[in-house]
PDB file of C-alpha atoms in Angstrom:
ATOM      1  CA  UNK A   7    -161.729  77.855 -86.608  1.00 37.00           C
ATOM      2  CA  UNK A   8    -158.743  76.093 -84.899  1.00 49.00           C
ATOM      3  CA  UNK A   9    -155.313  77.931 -84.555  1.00 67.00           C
ATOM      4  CA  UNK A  10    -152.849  77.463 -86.632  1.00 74.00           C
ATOM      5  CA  UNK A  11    -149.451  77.187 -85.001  1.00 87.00           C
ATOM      6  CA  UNK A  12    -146.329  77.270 -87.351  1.00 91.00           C
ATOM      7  CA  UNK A  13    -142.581  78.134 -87.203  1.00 94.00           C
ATOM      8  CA  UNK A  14    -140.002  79.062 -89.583  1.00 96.00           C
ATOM      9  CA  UNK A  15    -136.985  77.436 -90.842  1.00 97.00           C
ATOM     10  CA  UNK A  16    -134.097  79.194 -91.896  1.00 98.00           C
ATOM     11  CA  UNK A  17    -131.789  76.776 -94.268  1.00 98.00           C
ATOM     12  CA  UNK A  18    -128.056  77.977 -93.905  1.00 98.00           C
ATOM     13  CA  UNK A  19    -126.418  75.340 -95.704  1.00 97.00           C
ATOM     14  CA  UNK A  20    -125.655  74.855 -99.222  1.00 97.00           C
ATOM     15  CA  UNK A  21    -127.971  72.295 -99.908  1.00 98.00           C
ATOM     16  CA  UNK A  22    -131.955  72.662-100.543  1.00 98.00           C
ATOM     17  CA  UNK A  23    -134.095  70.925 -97.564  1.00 98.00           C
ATOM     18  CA  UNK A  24    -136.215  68.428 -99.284  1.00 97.00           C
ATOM     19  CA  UNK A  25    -137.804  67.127 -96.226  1.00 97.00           C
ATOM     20  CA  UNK A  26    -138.413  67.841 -92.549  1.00 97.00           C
ATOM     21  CA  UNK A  27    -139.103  65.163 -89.746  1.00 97.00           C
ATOM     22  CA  UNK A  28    -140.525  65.502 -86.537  1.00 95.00           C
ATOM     23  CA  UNK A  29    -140.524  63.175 -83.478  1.00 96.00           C
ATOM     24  CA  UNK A  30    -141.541  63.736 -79.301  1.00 94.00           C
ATOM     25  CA  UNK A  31    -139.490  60.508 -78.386  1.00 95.00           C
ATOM     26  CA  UNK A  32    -137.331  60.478 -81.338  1.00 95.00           C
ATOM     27  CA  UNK A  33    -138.291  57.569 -81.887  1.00 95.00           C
ATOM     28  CA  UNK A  34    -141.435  57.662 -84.102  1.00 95.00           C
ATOM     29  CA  UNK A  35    -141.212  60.583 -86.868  1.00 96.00           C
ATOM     30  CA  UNK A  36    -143.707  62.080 -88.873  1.00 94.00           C
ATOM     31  CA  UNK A  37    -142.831  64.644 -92.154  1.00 94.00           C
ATOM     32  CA  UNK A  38    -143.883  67.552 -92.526  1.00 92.00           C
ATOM     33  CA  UNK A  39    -144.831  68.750 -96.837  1.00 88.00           C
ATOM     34  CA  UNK A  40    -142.898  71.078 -98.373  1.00 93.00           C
ATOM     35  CA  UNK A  41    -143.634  72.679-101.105  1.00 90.00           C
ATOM     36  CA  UNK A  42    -142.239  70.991-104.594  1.00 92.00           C
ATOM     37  CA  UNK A  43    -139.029  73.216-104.626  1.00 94.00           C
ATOM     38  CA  UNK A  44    -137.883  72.062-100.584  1.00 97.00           C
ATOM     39  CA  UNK A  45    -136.439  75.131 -98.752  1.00 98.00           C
ATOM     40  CA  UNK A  46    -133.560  76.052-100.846  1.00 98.00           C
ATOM     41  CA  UNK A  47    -130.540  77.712 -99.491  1.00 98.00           C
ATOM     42  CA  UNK A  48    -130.399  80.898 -98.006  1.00 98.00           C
ATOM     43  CA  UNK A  49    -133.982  81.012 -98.021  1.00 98.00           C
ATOM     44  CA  UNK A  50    -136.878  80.951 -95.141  1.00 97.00           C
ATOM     45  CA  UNK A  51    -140.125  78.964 -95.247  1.00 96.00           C
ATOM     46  CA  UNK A  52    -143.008  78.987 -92.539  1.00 95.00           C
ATOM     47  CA  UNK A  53    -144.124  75.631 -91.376  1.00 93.00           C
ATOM     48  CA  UNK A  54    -147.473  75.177 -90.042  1.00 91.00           C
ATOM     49  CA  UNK A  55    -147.684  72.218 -87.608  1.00 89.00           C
ATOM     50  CA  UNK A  56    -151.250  69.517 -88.148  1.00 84.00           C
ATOM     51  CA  UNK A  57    -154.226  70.338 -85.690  1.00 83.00           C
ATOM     52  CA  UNK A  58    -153.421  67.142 -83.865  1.00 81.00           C
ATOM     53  CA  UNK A  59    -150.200  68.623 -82.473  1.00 84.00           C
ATOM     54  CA  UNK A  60    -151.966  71.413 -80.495  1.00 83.00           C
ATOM     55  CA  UNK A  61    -151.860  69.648 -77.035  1.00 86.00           C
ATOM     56  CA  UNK A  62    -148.450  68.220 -78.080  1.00 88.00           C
ATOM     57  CA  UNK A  63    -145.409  69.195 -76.050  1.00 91.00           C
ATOM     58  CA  UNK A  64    -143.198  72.152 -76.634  1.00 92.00           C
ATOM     59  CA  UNK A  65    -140.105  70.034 -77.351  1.00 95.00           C
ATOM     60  CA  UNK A  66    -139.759  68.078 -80.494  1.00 95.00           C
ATOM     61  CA  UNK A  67    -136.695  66.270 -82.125  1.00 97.00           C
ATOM     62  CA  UNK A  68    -136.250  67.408 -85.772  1.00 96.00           C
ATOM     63  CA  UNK A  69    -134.068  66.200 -88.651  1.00 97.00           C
ATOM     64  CA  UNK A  70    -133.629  67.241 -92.081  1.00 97.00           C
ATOM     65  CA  UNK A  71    -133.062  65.866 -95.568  1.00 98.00           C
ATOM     66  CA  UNK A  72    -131.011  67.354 -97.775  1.00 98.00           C
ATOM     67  CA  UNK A  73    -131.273  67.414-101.771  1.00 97.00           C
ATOM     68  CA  UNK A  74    -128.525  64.737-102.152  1.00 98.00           C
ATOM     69  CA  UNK A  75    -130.115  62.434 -99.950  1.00 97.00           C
ATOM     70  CA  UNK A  76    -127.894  62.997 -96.798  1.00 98.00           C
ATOM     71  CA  UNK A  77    -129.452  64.184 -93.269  1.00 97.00           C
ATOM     72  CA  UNK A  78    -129.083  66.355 -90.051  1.00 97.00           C
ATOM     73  CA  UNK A  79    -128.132  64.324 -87.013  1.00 96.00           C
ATOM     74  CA  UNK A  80    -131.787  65.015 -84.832  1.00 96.00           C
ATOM     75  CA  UNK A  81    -131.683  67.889 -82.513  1.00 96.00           C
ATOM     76  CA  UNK A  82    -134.292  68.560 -79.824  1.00 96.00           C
ATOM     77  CA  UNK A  83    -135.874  72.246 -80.104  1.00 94.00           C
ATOM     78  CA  UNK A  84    -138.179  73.755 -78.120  1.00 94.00           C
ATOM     79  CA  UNK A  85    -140.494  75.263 -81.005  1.00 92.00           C
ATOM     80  CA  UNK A  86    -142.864  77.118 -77.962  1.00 89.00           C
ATOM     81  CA  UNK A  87    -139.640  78.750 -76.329  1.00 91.00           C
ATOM     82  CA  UNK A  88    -138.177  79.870 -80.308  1.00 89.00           C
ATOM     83  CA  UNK A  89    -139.987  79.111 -83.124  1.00 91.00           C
ATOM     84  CA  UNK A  90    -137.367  79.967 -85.360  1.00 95.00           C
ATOM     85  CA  UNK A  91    -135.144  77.472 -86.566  1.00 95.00           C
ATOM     86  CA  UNK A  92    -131.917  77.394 -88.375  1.00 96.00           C
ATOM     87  CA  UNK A  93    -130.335  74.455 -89.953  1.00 96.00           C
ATOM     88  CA  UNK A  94    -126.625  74.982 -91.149  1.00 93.00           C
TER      89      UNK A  94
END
């Protein structure tokens, strides 16, 4: 069996996170699933990354979509330095 990395994202706005993008180059994005009720606010969910990511690098752009449609501006995060990450 393969590990499983993950992370955690805190959401501290008042909005539920409906969807999470990732990108090295921020450039080319791929989503991560969430669960059918998002990350709602004030709450925590762990995020486990794909397999393929394993030998990715440390630093990834991320960007977040909000219940009304509206997104974070994408931030690059070092997910092997913290792997906590709050958005609000």
């Amino acid at each position: 069996m393969s590990d499983q990395f993950t992370f955690t994202v805190t959401n501290q706005t008042e909005q539920t996170i409906t969807e999470l993008w990732v990108s090295v180059d921020d450039e080319e994005w791929a989503s991560f699933t969430l669960n059918e009720s998002g990350i709602p606010s004030g709450e925590t969910s762990t995020i486990v990354w794909a397999e393929y990511t394993n030998d990715s690098p440390c630093e990834w752009y991320i960007s977040a979509v909000f219940e009304d449609e509206s997104e974070t501006e994408s931030a690059l995060f070092n997910f092997c330095e913290e792997p906590d990450l709050t958005i609000g």
